[in-house]
Structures are given as structure tokens and as C-alpha cells.
mmCIF file of C-alpha atoms and ligand atoms in Angstrom:
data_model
loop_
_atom_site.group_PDB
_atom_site.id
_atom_site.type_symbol
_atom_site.label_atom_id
_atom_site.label_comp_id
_atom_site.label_asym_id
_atom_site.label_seq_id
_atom_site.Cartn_x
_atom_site.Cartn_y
_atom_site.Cartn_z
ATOM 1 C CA UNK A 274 -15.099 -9.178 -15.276
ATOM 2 C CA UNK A 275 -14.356 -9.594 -11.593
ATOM 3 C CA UNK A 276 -15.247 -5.825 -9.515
ATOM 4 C CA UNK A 277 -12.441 -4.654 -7.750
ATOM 5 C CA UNK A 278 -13.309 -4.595 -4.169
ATOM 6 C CA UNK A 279 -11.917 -1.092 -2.858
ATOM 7 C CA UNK A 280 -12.400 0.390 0.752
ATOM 8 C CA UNK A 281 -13.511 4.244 1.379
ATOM 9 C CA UNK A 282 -12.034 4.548 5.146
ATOM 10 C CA UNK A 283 -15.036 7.364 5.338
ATOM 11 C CA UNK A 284 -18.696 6.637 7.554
ATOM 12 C CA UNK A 285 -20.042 9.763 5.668
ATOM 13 C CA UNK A 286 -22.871 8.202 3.542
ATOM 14 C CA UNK A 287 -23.334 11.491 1.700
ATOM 15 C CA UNK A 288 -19.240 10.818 0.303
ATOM 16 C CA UNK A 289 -19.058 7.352 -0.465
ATOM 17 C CA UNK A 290 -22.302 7.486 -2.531
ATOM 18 C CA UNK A 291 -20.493 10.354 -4.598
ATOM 19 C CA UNK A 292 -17.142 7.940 -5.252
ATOM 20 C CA UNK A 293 -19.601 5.457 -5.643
ATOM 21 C CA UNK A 294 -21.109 7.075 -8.655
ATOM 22 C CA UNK A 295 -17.530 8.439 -10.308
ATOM 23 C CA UNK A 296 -16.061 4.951 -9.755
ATOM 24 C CA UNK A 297 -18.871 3.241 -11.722
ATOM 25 C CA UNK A 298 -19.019 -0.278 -12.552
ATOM 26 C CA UNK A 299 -15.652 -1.692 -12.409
ATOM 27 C CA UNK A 300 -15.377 -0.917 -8.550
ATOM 28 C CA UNK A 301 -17.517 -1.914 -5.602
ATOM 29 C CA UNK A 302 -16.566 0.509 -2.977
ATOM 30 C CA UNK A 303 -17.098 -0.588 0.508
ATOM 31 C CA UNK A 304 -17.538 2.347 3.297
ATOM 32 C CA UNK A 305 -16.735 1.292 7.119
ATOM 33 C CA UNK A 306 -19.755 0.070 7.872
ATOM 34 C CA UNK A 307 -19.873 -2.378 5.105
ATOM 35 C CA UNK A 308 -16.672 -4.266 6.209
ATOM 36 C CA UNK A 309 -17.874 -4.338 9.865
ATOM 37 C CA UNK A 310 -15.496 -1.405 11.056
ATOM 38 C CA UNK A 311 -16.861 0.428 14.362
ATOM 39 C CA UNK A 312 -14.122 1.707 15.354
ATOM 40 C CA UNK A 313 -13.163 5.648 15.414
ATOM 41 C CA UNK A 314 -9.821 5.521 13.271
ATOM 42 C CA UNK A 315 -7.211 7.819 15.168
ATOM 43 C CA UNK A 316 -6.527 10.805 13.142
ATOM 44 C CA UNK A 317 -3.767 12.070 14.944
ATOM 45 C CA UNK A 318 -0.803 13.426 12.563
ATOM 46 C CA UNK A 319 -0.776 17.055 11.711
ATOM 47 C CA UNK A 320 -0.680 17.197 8.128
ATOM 48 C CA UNK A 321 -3.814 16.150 5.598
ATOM 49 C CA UNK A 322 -2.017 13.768 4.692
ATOM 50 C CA UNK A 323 -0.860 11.858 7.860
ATOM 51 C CA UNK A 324 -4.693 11.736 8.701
ATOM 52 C CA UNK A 325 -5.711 10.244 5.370
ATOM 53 C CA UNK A 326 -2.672 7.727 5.345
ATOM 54 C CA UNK A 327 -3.011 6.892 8.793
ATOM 55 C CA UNK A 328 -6.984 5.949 7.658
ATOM 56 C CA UNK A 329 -6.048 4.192 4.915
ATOM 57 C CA UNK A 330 -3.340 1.996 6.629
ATOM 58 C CA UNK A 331 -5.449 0.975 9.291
ATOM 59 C CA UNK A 332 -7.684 -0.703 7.443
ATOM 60 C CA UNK A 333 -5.251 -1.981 5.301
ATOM 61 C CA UNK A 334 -3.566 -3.240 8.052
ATOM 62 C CA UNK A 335 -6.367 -4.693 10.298
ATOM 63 C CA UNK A 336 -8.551 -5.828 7.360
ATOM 64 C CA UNK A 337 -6.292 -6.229 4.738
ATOM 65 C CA UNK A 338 -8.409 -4.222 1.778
ATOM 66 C CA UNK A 339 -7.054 -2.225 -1.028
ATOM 67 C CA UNK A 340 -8.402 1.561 0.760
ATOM 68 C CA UNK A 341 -8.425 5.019 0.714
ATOM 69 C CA UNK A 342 -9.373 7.681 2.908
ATOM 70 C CA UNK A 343 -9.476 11.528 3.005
ATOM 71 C CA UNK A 344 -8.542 14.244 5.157
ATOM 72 C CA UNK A 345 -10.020 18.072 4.444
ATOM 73 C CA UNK A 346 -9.683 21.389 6.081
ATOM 74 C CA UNK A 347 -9.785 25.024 5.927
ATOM 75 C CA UNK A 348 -6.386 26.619 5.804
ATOM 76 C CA UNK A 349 -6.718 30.811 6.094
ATOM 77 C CA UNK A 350 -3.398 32.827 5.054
ATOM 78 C CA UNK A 351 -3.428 35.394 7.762
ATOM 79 C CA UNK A 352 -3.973 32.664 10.549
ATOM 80 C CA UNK A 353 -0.704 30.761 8.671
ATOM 81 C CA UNK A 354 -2.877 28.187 7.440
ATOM 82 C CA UNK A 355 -5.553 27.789 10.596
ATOM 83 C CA UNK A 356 -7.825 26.241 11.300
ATOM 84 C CA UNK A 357 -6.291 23.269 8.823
ATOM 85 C CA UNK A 358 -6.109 19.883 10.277
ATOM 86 C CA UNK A 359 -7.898 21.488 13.155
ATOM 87 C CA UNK A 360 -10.994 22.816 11.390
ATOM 88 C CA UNK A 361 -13.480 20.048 12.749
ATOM 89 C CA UNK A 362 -12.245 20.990 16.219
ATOM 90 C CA UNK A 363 -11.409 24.270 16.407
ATOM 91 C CA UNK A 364 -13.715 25.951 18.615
ATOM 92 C CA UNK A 365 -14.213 22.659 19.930
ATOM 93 C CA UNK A 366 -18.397 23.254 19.854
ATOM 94 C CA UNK A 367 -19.209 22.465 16.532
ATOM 95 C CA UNK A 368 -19.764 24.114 13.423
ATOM 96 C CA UNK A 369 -21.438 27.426 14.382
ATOM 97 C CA UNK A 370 -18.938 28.238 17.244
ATOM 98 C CA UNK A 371 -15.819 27.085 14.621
ATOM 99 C CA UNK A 372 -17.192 29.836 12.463
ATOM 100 C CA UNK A 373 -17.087 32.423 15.134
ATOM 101 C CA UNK A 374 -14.255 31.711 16.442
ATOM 102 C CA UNK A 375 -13.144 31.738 13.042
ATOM 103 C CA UNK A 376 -14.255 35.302 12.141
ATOM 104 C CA UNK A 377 -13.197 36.669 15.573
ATOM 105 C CA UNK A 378 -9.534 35.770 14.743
ATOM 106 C CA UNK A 379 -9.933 37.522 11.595
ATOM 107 C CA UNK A 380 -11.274 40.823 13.026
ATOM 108 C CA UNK A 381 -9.479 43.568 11.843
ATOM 109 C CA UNK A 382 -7.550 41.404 9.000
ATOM 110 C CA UNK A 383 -7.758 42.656 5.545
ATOM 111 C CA UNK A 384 -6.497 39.715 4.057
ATOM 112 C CA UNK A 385 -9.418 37.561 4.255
ATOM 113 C CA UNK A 386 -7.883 34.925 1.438
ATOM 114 C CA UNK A 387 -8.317 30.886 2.440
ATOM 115 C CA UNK A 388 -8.390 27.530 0.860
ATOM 116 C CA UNK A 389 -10.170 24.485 1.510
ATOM 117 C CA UNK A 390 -8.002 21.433 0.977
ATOM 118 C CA UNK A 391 -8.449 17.796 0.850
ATOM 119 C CA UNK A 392 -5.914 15.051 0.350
ATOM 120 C CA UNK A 393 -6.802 11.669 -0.540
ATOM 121 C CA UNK A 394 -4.415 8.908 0.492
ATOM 122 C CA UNK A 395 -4.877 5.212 -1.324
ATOM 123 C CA UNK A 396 -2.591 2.225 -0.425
ATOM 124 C CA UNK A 397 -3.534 -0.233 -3.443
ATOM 125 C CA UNK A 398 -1.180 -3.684 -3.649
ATOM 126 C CA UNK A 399 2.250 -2.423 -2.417
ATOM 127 C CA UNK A 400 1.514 1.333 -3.847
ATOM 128 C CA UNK A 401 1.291 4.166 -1.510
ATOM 129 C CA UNK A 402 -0.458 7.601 -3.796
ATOM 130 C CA UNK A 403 -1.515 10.669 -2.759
ATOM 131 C CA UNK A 404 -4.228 13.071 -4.866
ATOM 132 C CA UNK A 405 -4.311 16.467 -3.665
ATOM 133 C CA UNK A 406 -7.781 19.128 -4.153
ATOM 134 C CA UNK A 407 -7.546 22.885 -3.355
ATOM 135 C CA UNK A 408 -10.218 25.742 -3.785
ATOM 136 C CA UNK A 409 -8.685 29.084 -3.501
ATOM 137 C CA UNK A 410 -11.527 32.003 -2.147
ATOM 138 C CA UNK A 411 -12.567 34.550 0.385
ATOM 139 C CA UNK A 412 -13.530 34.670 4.254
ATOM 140 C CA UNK A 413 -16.478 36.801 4.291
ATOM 141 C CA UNK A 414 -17.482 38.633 7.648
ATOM 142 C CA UNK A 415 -21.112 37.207 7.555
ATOM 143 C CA UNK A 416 -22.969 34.096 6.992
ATOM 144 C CA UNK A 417 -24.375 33.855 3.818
ATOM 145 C CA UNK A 418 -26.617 30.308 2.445
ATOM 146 C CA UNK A 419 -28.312 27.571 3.819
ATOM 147 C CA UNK A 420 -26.529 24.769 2.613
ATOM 148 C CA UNK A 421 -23.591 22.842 2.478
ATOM 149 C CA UNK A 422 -22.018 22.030 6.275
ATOM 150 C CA UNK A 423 -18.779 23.168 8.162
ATOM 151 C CA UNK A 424 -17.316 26.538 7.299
ATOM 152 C CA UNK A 425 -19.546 26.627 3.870
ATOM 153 C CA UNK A 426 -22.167 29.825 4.622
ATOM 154 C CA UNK A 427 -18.542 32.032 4.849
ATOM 155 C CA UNK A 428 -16.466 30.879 1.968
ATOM 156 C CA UNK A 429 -16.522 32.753 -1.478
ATOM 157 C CA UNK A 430 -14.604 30.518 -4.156
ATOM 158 C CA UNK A 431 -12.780 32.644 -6.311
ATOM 159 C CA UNK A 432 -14.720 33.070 -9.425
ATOM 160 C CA UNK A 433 -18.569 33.224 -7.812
ATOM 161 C CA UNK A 434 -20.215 35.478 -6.034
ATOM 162 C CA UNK A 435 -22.061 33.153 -3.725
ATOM 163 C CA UNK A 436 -20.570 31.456 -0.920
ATOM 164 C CA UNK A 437 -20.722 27.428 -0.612
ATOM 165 C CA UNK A 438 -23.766 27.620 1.595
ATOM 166 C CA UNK A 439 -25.780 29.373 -1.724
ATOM 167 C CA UNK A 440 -23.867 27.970 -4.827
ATOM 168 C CA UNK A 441 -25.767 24.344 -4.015
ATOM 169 C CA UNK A 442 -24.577 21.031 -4.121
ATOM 170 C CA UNK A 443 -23.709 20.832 -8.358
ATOM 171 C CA UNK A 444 -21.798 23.795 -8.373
ATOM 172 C CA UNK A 445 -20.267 22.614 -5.378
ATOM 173 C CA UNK A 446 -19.511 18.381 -6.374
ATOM 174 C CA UNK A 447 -18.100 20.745 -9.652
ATOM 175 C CA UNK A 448 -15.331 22.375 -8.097
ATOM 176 C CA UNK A 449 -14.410 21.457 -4.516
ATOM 177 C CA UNK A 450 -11.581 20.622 -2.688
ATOM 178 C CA UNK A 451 -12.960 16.781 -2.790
ATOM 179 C CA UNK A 452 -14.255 16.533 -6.202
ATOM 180 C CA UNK A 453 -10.986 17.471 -7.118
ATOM 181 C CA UNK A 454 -8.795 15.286 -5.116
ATOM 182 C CA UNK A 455 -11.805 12.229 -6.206
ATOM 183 C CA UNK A 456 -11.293 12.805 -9.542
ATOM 184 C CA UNK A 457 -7.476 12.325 -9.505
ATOM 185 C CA UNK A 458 -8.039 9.403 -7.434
ATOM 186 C CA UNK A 459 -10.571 7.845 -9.955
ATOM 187 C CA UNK A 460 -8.513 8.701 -13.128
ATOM 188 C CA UNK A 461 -5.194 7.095 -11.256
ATOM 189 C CA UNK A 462 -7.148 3.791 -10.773
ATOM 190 C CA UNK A 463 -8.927 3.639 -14.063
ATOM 191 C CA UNK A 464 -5.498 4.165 -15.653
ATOM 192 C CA UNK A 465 -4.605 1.226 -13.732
ATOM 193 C CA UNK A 466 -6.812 -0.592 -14.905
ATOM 194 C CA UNK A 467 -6.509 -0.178 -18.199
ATOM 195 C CA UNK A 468 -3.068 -1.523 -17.985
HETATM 196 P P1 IMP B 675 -13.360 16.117 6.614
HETATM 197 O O1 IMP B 675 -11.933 15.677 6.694
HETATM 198 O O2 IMP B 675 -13.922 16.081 5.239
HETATM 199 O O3 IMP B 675 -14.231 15.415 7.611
HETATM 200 O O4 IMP B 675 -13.378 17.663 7.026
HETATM 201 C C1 IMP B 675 -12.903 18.114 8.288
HETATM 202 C C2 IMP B 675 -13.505 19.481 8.630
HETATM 203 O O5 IMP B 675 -13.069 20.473 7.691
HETATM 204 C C3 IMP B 675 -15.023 19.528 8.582
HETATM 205 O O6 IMP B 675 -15.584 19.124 9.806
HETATM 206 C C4 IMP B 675 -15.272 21.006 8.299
HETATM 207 O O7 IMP B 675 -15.145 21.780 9.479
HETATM 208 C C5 IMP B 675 -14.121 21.370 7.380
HETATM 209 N N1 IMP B 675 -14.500 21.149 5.966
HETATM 210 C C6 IMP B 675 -13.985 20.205 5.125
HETATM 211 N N2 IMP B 675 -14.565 20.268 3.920
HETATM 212 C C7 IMP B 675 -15.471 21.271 4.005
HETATM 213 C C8 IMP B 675 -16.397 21.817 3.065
HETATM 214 O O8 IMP B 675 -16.523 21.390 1.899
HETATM 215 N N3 IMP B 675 -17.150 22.845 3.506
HETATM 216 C C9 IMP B 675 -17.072 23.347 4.757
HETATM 217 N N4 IMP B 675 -16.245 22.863 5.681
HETATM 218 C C10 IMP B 675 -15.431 21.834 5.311
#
């Protein structure tokens, strides 16, 4: 059987090797790189899923692929839903000064409740779909972990103790925002597939 050649609008090796491996056989899954694609994609809408779409239709349109792409972000309730399509940017220093900006905003807050969420946006033949990942948890007031990346060392997923910075990667590819939004995506085209 022929693969089905499918475009990840992502550069992030670390991501495209993890839809690589849910996709499996039937799909070979190009990243940027792979189709010759240098340029930085404008992600300027202000919704998850304007980003993602706007990805995926750029490629679509300029290269003419079958693609997704994904947008993520932290949304915090008592900030209405900041730093969200912002969180890369938000201090605009990087990661360390986004967290403490982050917890600065939040001194004094007693509701400390957040989500991360991703949405995945796929434009396959003439189909437009969206799959949608959430984790609900817990701003804590400290770092906490070594691992992960982003807002990780101060996020407590409901239902752990340890934040994503000390829960590891398996526990983490388990129940994220973005294993969760993958795994729609990858049951929606194996579906297809089948039919
Ligand atoms: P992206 O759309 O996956 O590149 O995520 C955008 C930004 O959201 C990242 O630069 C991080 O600041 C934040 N973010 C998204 N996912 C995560 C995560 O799993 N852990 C920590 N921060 C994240």
C-alpha cells in the first residue's frame, strides 16, 4: 500500500518524532524541514485555533500537502485565560521571565486553577477538522522539577502531586494537552482510512 504523505507544520523535532511514532506505518509525516520550508509561518490570530489553521493553510496553500499544525498555551482563570495564545511571549524574555511574570500576576490570588490547551488544526483533501487537548491543574507559587520546558516546573495536573517539570516525559506524553489533541487527530485519520 501507497503511505500517505502528511505534513506536521511544526520544526520541533522532539513533536514530530512523537506523531511519527502514533501515526505508524500507513503515514510518512513530513516536518518543515523535510519539504524545504524555512520560512517562520505567521501566527498571528488570537485564538489556538487561528494559529494552527493559519499553519496548516499555509502550507497547504504554498506547497500543496495534506497538513496539520498545532497551537498550545497556558490559559489561567483568574488572569481570564492569560497568558493563552500569548504564553511563548509573554514576558517577552523567555521561559524563566514568562514564569515570573506569571506568578507576579498571581500574587495575592487564591484561585490558582489553569489549563494547558492545544488545538490541532488538519486541512486533508477539501476537509477542514479541528482536535482539541486540555489538562485542567494548579499554579503553584514555586518552581518545582527539572524537566519538561515552558511553564512545566509550576503546573500541578489535577490528579498528581508533582508538577510537569517532575512527573517526566511518560507520565507527561500520557496525559497532556498534545497527546490528547494527537490522539484525536490520529484516530480521525485512521478512521479515514479505514473507509
Ligand atoms: P506551542 O504552541 O506548543 O509552541 O506552545 C506555545 C507556548 O505555550 C510554549 O512556548 C510554552 O510557553 C507554552 N506551552 C505549551 N505547551 C506547554 C507544555 O506542555 N508545558 C509548558 N509550557 C507549554
Amino acid at each position: 500500500m501507497m503511505k500517505q504523505r502528511i505534513v506536521f507544520a511544526s520544526n520541533n523535532v522532539h513533536k514530530l518524532e512523537e506523531v511519527k511514532a502514533m501515526l505508524g506505518e500507513e503515514y510518512e509525516v513530513l516536518g518543515l524541514s523535510a519539504i524545504g520550508c524555512e520560512t517562520d509561518i505567521p501566527e498571528t490570530a488570537d485564538t489556538f485555533a487561528g494559529n494552527a489553521l493559519q499553519k496548516a493553510r499555509y502550507i497547504k496553500d504554498h506547497y500543496g500537502y495534506d497538513c496539520f499544525a498545532d497551537d498550545s498555551g497556558l490559559e489561567v482563570d483568574a488572569l481570564n485565560g492569560a497568558p493563552g495564545v500569548y504564553s511563548a511571549r509573554y514576558s517577552g524574555s523567555g521561559s524563566e521571565a514568562n514564569i515570573d511574570k506569571l506568578l507576579y500576576n498571581l500574587t495575592g490570588k487564591t484561585n490558582r486553577s489553569a489549563q494547558f490547551r492545544t488545538v490541532v488544526a488538519l486541512l486533508i483533501g477539501e476537509e477542514t477538522r479541528f482536535f482539541e487537548g486540555v489538562v485542567r491543574g494548579t499554579i503553584i507559587s514555586e518552581r518545582r522539577g527539572q524537566g519538561g520546558f515552558g511553564y512545566d516546573p509550576i503546573f500541578v495536573p489535577d490528579g498528581y502531586e508533582g508538577t510537569f517539570a517532575e512527573l517526566g516525559n511518560e507520565v507527561k506524553n500520557r496525559i497532556s494537552h498534545r497527546a490528547q489533541a494527537v490522539r484525536l487527530l490520529v484516530h480521525y485519520l485512521k478512521g479515514r482510512e479505514a473507509e
